[in-house]
Short mmCIF file of C-alpha atoms in Angstrom, two decimals:
data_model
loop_
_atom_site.label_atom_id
_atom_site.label_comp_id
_atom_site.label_asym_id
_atom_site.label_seq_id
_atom_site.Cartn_x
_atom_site.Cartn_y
_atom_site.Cartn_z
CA UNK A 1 -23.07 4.14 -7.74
CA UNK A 2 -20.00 2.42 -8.12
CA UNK A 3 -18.13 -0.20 -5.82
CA UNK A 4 -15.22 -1.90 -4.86
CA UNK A 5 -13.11 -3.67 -2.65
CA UNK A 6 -11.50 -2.12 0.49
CA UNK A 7 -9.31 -3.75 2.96
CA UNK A 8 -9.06 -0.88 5.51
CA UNK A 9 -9.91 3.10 6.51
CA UNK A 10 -7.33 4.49 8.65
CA UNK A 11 -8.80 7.91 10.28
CA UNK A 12 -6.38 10.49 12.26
CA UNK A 13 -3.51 9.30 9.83
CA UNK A 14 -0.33 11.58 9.85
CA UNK A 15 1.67 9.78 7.75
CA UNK A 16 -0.17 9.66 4.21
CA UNK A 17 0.64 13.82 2.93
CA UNK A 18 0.28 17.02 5.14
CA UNK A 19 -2.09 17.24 8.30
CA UNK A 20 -4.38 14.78 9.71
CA UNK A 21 -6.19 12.34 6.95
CA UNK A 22 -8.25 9.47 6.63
CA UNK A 23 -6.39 7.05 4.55
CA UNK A 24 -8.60 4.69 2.44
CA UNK A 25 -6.55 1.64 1.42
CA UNK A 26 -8.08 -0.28 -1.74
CA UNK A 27 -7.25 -3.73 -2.36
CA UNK A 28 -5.40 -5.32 -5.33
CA UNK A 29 -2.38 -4.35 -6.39
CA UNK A 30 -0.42 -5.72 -9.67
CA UNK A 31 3.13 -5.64 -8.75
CA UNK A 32 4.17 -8.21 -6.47
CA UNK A 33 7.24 -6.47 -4.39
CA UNK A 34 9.59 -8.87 -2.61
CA UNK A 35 10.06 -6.23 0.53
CA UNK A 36 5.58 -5.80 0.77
CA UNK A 37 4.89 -4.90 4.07
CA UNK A 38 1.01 -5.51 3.35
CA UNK A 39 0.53 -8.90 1.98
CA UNK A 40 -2.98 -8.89 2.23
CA UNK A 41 -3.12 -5.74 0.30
CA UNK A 42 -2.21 -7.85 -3.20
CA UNK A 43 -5.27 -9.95 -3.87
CA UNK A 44 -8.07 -8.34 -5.39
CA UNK A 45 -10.70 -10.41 -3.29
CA UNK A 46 -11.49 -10.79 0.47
CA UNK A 47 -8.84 -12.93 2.65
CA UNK A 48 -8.84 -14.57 5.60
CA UNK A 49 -6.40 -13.93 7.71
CA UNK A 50 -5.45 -16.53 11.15
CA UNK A 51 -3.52 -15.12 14.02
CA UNK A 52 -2.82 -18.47 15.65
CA UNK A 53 -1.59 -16.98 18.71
CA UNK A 54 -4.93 -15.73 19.27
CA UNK A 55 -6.66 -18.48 18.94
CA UNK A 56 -8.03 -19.78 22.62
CA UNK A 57 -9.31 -23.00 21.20
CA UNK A 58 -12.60 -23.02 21.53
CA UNK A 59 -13.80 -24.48 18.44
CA UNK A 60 -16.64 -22.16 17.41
CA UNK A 61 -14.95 -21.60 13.96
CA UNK A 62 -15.13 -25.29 13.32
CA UNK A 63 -18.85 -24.98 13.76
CA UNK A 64 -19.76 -22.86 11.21
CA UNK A 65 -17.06 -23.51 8.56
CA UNK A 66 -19.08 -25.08 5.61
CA UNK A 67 -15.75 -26.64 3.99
CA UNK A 68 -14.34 -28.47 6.51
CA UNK A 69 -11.82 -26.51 6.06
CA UNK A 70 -10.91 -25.75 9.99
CA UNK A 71 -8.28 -28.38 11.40
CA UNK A 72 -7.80 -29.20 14.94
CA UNK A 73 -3.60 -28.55 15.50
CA UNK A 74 -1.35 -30.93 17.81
CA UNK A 75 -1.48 -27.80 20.15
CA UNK A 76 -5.34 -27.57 20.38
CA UNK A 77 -5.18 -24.18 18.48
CA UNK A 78 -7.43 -24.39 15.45
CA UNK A 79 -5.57 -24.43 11.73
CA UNK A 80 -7.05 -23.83 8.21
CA UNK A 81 -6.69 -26.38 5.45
CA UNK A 82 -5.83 -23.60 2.40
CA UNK A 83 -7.01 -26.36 0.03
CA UNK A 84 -10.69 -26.60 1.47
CA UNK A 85 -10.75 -22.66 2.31
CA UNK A 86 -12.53 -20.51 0.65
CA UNK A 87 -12.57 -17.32 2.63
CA UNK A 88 -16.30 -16.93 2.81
CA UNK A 89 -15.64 -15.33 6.43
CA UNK A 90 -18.11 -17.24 8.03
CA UNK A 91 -15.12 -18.58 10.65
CA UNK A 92 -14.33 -14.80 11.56
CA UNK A 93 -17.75 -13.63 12.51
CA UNK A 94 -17.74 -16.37 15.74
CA UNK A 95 -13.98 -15.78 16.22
CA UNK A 96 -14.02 -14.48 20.17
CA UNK A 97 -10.77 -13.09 20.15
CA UNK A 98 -10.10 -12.00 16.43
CA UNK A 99 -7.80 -14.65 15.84
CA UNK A 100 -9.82 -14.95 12.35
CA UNK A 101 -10.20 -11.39 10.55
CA UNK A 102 -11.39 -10.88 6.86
CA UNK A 103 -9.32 -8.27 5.10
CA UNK A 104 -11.33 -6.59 2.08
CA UNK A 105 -15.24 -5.83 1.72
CA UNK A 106 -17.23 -4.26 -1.13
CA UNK A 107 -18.06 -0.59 0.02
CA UNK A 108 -19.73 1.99 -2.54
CA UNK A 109 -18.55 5.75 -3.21
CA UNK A 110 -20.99 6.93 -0.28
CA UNK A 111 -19.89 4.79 2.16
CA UNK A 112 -16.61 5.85 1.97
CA UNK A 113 -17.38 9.01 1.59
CA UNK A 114 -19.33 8.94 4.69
CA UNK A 115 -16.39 7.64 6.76
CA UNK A 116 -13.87 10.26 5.74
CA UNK A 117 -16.37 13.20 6.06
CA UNK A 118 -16.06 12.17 9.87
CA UNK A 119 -13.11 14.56 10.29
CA UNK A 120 -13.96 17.57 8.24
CA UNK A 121 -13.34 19.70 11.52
CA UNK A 122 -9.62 18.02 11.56
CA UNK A 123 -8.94 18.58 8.19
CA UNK A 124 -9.62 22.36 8.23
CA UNK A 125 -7.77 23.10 11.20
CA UNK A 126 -4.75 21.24 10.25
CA UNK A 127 -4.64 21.41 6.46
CA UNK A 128 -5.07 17.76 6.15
CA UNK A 129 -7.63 15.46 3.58
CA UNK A 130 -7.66 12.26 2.72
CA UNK A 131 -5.24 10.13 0.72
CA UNK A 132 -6.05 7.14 -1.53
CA UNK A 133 -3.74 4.19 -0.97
CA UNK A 134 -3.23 0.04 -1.38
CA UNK A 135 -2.65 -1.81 -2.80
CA UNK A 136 -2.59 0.56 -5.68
CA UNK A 137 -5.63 2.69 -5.26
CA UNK A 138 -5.71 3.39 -9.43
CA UNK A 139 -5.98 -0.70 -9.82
CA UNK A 140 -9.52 0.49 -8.29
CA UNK A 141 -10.49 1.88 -12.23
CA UNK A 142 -14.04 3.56 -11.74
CA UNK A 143 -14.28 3.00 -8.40
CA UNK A 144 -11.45 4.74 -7.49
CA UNK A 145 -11.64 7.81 -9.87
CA UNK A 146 -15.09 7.78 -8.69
CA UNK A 147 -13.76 8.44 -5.36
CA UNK A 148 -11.23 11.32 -5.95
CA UNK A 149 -13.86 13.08 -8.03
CA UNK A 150 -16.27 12.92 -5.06
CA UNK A 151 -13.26 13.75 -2.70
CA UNK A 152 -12.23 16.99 -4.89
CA UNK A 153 -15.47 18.07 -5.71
CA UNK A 154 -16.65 18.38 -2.14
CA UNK A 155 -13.36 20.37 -1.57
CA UNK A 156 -11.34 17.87 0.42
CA UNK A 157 -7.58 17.82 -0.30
CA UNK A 158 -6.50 14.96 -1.95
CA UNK A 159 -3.18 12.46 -2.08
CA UNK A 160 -2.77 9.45 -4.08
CA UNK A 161 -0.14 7.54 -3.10
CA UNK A 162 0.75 5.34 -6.12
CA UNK A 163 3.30 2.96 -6.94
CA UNK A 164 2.86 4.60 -11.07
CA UNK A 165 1.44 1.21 -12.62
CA UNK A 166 -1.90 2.29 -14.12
CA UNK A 167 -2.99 2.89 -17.71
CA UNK A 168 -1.96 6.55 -19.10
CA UNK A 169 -5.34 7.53 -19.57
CA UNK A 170 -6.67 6.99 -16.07
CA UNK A 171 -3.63 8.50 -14.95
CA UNK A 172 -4.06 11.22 -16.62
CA UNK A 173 -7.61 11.67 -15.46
CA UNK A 174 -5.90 11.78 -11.59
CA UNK A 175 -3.27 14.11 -12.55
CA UNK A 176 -6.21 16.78 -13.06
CA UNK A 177 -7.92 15.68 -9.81
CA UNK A 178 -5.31 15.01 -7.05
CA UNK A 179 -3.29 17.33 -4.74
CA UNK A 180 -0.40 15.46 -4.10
CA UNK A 181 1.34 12.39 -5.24
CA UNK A 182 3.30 9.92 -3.32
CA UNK A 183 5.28 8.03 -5.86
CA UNK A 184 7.11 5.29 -5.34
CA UNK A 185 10.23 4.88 -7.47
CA UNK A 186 11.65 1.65 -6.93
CA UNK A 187 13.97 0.89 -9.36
CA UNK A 188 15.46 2.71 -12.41
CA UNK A 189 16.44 -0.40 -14.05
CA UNK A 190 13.24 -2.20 -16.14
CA UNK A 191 14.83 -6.01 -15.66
CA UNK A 192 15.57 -5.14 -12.09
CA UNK A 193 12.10 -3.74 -11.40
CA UNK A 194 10.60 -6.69 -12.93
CA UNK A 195 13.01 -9.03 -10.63
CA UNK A 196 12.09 -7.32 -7.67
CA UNK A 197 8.20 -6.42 -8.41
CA UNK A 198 7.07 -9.11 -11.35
CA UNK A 199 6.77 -5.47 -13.64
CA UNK A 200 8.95 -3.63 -15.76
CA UNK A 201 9.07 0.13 -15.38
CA UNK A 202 8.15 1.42 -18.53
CA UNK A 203 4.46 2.65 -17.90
CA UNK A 204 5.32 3.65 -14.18
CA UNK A 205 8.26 5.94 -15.68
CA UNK A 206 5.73 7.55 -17.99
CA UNK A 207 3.19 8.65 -15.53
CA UNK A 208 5.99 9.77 -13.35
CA UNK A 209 7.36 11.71 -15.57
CA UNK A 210 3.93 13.00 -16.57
CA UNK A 211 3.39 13.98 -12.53
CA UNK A 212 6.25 15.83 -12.45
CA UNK A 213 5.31 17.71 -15.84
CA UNK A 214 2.28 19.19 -14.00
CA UNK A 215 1.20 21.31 -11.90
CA UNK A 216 -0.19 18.61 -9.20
CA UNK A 217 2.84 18.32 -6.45
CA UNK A 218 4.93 15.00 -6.10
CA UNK A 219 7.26 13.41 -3.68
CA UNK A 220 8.61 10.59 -4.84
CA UNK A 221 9.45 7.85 -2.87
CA UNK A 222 11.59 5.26 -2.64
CA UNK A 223 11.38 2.07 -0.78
CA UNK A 224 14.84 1.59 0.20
CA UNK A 225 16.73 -1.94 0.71
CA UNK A 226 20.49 -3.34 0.83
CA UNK A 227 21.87 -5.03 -1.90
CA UNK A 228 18.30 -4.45 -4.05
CA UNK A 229 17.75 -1.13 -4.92
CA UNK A 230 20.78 1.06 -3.30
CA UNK A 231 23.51 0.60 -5.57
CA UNK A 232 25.79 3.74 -7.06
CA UNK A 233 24.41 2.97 -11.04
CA UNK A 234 20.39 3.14 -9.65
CA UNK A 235 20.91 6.38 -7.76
CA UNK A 236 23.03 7.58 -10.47
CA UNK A 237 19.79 7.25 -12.86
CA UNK A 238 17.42 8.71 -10.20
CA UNK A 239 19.43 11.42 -10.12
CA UNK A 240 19.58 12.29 -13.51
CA UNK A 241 15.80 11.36 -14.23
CA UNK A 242 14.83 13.47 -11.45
CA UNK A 243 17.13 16.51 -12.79
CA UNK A 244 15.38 16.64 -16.18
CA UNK A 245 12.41 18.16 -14.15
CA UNK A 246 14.65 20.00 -10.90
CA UNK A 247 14.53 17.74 -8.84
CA UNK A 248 16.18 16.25 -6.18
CA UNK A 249 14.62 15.25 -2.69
CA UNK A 250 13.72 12.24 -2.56
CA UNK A 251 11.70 10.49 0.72
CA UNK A 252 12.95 6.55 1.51
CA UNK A 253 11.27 4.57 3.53
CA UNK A 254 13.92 1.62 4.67
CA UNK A 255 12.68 -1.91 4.41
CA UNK A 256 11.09 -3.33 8.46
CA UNK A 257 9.38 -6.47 9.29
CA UNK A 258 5.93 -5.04 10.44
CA UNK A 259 4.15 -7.14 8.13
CA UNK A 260 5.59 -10.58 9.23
CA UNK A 261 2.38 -11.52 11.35
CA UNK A 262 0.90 -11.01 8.38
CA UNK A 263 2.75 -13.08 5.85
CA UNK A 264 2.13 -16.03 8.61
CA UNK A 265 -1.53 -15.09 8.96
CA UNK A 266 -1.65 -15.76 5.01
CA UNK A 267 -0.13 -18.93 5.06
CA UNK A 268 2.76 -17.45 3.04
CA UNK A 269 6.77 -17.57 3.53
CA UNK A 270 8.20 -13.99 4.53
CA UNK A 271 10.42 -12.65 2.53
CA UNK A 272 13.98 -12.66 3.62
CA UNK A 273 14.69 -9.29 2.72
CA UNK A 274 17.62 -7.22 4.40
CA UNK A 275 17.06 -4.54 6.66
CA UNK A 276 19.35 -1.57 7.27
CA UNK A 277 20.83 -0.62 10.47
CA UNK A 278 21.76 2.92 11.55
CA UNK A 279 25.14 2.39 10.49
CA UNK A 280 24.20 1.52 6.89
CA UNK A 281 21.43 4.15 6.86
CA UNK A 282 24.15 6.82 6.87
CA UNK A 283 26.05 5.53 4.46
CA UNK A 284 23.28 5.69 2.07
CA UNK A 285 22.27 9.06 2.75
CA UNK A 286 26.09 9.76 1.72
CA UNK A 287 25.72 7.98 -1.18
CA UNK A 288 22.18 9.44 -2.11
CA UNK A 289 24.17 13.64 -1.64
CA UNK A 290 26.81 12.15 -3.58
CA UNK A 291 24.65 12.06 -6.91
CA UNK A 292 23.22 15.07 -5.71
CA UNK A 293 20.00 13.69 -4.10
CA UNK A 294 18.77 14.92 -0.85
CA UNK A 295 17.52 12.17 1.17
CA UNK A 296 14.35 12.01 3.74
CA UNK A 297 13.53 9.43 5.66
CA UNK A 298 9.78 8.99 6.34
#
């Protein structure tokens, strides 16, 4: 039976395709987006995460840690030495106050699978299933097409919510397996996609565009910030791209700071990444009818 890594299981979900769903959220993910809300999402292996203002200093973590690698602070909290840390965990299990979480275990097929049966009764009455997200859940290879063919074959509706970069073949393999696709579309432009997510867009454009060639239903999405990705000649290009197949909605979801906590957690510098106010969320939805794009904000 195959494994792999997970970070988190989110059940009663209404925000991951129609009805109520468990969302599974794999970890790893090979684009690296300047706007990630998730940081410890990226990383293909377990990570610590500290929550300093948590902390209540009591010292047990120093205890256990078999680096050294827990530092007394000038304000009695307890700090991590990222040189000497090796996120072995051992610090969170003592943690009183879950100032020191892991994110990410190894879980097999079954064990997820036992989690998201859980809510079979919710699913049928609302028309909801379970969605596969990151990360990028097809960075999960077996383990993750393992997954949807358990999912389908036991009748469950399925969503894959996919930022597009995964080899053709696997995608291909999903195609005939999921539901629904959530695509994110973040750039037309292949040096601007690589500037923004360390990829070009040449592989993501081709399993879009073989999404939308099938009979599996797609939203695409599109993570939407100022000055980055909003601009007349990138809309312009959705537009047309999108027309070749009839389309034209399109769902944004506007760049927020929920994950800052997390980016400090990490030990990493947020982003400074614009955010748009109500004033300059209007304007964008004139600009998105203007090339002929109907615009929903999720």
């Amino acid at each position: 039976m195959s494994q792999g890594m997970i970070y988190n299981i989110q059940r009663m979900s209404v925000q991951d395709g129609p009805g109520l769903r468990t969302t599974v959220f794999l970890k790893g993910c090979p684009l690296r987006c300047l706007w990630c809300s998730n940081p410890e999402s990226q990383q293909f292996t377990p990570q610590m995460l500290l929550f300093d203002n948590l902390c209540v200093s009591c010292g047990a973590c120093m205890q256990v840690c078999p680096n050294g690698a827990v530092v007394p602070l000038e304000n009695g909290k307890m700090g991590r030495d990222t040189e000497k840390c090796t996120h072995c965990g051992a610090c969170t299990e003592v943690c009183p106050n879950k100032a020191r979480v892991m994110s990410g275990r190894i879980m097999t097929v079954e064990e997820v699978m036992e989690v998201v049966r859980k809510d079979w009764l919710f699913y049928e009455n609302s028309g909801g299933g379970v969605t596969f997200g990151g990360g990028e859940p097809t960075a999960g290879g077996q383990f993750f097409l393992d997954l949807v063919q358990t999912a389908h074959d036991e009748g469950l509706h399925v969503t894959v919510d996919t930022c597009g970069f995964c080899p053709e073949d696997r995608f291909d393999k999903t195609i005939g397996l999921a539901d629904l696709f959530l695509f994110d579309c973040k750039h037309m432009d292949p040096e601007q996609h690589k500037k923004l997510t360390g990829q070009d867009n040449a592989l993501i454009l081709r399993n879009l565009e073989a999404a939308l060639s099938s009979s599996t239903e797609v939203r695409v999405r599109m993570p939407l910030m100022p000055g980055l990705n909003d601009s007349n000649e990138n809309l312009a290009a959705m537009a047309a791209f999108l027309g070749r197949f009839g389309r034209k909605q399109v769902e944004i979801m506007p760049c927020h700071a929920f994950g800052k906590s997390k980016y400090a957690a990490l030990g990493k510098p947020y982003p400074d990444v614009q955010q748009y106010t109500p004033e300059g969320l209007k304007a964008a939805e004139e600009r998105f009818a203007r090339h002929g794009l109907v615009l929903v904000i999720v």
